[in-house]
PDB file of C-alpha atoms in Angstrom:
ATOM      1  CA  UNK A   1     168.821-100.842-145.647  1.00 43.00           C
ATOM      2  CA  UNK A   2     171.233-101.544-143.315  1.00 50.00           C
ATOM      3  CA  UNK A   3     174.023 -98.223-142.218  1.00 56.00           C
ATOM      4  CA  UNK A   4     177.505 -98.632-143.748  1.00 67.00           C
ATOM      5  CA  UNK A   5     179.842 -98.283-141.128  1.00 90.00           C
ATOM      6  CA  UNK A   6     182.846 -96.312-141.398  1.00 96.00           C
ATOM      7  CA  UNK A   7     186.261 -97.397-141.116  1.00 96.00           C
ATOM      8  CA  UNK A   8     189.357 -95.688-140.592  1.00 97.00           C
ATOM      9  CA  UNK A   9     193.117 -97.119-141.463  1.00 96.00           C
ATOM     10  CA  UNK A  10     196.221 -95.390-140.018  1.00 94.00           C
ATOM     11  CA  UNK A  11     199.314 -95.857-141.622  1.00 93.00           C
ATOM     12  CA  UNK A  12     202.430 -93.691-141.285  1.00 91.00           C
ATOM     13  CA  UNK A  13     204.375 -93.215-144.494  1.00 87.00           C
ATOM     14  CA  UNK A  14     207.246 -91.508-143.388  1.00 85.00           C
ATOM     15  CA  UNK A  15     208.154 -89.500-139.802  1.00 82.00           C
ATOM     16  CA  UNK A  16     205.756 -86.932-139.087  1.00 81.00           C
ATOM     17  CA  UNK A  17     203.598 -88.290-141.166  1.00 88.00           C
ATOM     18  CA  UNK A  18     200.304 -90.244-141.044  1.00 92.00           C
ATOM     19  CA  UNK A  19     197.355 -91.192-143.252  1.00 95.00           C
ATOM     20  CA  UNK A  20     193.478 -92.066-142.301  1.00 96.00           C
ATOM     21  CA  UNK A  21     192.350 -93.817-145.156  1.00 97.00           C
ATOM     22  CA  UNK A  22     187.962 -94.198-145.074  1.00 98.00           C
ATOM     23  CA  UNK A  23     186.023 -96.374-146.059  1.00 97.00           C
ATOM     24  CA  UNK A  24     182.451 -96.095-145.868  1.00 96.00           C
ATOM     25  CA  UNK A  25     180.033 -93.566-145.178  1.00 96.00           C
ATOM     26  CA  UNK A  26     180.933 -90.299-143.025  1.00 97.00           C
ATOM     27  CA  UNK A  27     178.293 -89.240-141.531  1.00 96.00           C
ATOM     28  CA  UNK A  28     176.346 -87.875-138.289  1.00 96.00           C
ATOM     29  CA  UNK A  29     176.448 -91.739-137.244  1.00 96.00           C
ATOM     30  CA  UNK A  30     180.578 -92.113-138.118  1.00 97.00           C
ATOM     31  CA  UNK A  31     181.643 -88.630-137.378  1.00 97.00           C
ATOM     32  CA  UNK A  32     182.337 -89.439-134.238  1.00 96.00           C
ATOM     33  CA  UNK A  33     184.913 -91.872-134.930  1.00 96.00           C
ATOM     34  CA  UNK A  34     186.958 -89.839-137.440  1.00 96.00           C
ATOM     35  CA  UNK A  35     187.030 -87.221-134.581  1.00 94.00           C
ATOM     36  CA  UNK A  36     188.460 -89.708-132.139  1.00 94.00           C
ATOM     37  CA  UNK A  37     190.827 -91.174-134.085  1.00 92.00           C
ATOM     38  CA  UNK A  38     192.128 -87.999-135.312  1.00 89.00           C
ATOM     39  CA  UNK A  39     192.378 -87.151-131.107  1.00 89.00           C
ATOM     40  CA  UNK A  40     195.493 -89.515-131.323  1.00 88.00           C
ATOM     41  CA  UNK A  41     197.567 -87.754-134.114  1.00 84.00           C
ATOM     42  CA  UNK A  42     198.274 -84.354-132.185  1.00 78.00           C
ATOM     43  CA  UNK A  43     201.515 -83.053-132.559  1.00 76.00           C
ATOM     44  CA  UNK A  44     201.473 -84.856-136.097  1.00 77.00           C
ATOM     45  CA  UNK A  45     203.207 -82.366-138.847  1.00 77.00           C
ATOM     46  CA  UNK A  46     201.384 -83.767-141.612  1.00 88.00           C
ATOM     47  CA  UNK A  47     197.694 -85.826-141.948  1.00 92.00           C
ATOM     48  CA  UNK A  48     196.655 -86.996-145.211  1.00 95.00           C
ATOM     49  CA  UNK A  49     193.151 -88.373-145.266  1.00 96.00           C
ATOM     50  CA  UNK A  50     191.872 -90.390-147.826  1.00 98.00           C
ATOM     51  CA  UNK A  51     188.140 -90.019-148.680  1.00 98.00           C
ATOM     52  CA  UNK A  52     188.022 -92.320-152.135  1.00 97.00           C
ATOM     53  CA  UNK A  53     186.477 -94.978-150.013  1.00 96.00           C
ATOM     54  CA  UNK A  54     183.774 -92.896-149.154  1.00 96.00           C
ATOM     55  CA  UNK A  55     180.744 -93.019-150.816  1.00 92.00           C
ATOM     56  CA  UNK A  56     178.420 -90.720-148.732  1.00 94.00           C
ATOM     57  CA  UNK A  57     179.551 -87.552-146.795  1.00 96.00           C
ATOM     58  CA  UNK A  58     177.145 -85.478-145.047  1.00 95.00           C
ATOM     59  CA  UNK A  59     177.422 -81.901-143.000  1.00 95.00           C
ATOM     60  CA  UNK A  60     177.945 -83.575-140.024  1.00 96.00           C
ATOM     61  CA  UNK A  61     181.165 -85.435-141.716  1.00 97.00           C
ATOM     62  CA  UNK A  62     182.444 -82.032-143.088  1.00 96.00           C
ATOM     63  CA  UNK A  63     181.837 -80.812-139.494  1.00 96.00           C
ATOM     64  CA  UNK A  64     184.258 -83.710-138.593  1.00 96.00           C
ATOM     65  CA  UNK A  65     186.776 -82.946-141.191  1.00 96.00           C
ATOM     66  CA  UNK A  66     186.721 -79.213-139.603  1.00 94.00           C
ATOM     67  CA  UNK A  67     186.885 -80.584-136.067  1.00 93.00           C
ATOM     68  CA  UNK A  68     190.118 -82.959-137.646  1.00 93.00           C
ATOM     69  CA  UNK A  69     192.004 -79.430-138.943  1.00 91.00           C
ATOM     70  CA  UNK A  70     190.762 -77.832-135.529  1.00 89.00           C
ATOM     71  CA  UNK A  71     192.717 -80.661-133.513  1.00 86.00           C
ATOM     72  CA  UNK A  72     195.865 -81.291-135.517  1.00 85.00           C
ATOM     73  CA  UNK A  73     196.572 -78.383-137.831  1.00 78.00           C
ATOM     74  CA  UNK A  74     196.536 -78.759-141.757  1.00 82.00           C
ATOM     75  CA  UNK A  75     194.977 -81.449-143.211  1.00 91.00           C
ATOM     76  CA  UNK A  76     195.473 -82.526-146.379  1.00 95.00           C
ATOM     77  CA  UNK A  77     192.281 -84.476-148.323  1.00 97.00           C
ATOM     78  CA  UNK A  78     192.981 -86.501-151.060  1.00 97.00           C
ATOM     79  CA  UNK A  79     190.370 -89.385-152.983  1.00 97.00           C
ATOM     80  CA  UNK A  80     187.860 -86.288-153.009  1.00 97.00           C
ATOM     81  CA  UNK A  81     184.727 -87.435-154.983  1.00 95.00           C
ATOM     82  CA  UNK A  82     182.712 -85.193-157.193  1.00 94.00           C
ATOM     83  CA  UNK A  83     179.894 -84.838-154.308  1.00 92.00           C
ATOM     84  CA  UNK A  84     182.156 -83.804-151.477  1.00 94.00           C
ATOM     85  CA  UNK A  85     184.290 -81.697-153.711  1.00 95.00           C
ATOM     86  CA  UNK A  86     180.459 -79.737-154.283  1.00 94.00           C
ATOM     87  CA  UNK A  87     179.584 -79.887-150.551  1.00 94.00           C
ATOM     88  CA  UNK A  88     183.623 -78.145-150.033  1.00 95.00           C
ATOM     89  CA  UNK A  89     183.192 -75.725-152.603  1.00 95.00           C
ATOM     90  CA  UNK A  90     179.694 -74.736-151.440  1.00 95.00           C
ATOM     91  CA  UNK A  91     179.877 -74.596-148.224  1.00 95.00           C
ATOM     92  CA  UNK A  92     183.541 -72.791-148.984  1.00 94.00           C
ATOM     93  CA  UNK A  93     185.323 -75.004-146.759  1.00 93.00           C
ATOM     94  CA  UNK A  94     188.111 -75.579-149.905  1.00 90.00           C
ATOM     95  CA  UNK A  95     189.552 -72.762-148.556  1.00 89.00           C
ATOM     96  CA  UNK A  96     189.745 -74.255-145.311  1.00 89.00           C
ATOM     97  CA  UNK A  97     190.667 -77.469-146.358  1.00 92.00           C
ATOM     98  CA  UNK A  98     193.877 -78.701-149.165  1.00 93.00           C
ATOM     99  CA  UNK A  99     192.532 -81.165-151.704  1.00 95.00           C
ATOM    100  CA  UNK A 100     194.491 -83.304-153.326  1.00 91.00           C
ATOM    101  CA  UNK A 101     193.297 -84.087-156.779  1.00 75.00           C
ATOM    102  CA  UNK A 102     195.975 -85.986-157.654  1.00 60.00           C
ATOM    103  CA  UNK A 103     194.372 -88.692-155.535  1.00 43.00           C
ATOM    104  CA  UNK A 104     197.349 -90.733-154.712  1.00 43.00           C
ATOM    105  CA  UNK A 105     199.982 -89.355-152.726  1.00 41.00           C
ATOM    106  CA  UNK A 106     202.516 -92.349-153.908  1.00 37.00           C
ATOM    107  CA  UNK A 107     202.077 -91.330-157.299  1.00 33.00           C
ATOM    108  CA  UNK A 108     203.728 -87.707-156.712  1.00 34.00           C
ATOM    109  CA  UNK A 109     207.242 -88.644-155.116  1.00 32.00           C
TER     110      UNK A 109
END
């Protein structure tokens, strides 16, 4: 079975603003990517990423959402699917991490 690749779409919403939306699996092969992307949004004041594109996340893509927060400050995850919201709450990175169960941030302006 071939590896889904991961990929990552930046749009900015408003100033100060911008949002990764994934698609694909994160994992210890995609990581990577998510890291460096996220390497070009310092000094951002907000960062919404969108996971409801993903269908598999792994430790090493939780390591990458922690590496994300590490880089540009609060993160905000929205799309969250039952099986990462497990891996958050087990691992106890929700406290870390903001989810957004509201999904889509259009929806609450």
């Amino acid at each position: 079975m071939p590896h889904q690749l991961l990929t990552i779409e930046v749009s900015r919403p408003d100033a100060g603003h911008v949002r990764l939306r994934l698609t694909g699996e994160l994992d210890y092969d995609t990581a990577p990517e998510l890291v460096a992307a996220a390497a070009e949004l310092r000094g951002e004041q907000q960062v919404t990423i969108d996971l409801s594109g993903v269908g598999l996340c792994d430790s090493s893509g939780l390591s990458a959402l922690l590496m994300v927060r590490r880089g540009v400050g609060a993160i905000r995850l929205t799309g969250v699917s039952p099986q990462v919201q497990q891996l958050l709450d087990r691992t106890g990175l929700t406290e870390l991490l903001t989810v957004d169960d509201g999904g889509d941030l259009r929806a609450t302006g």
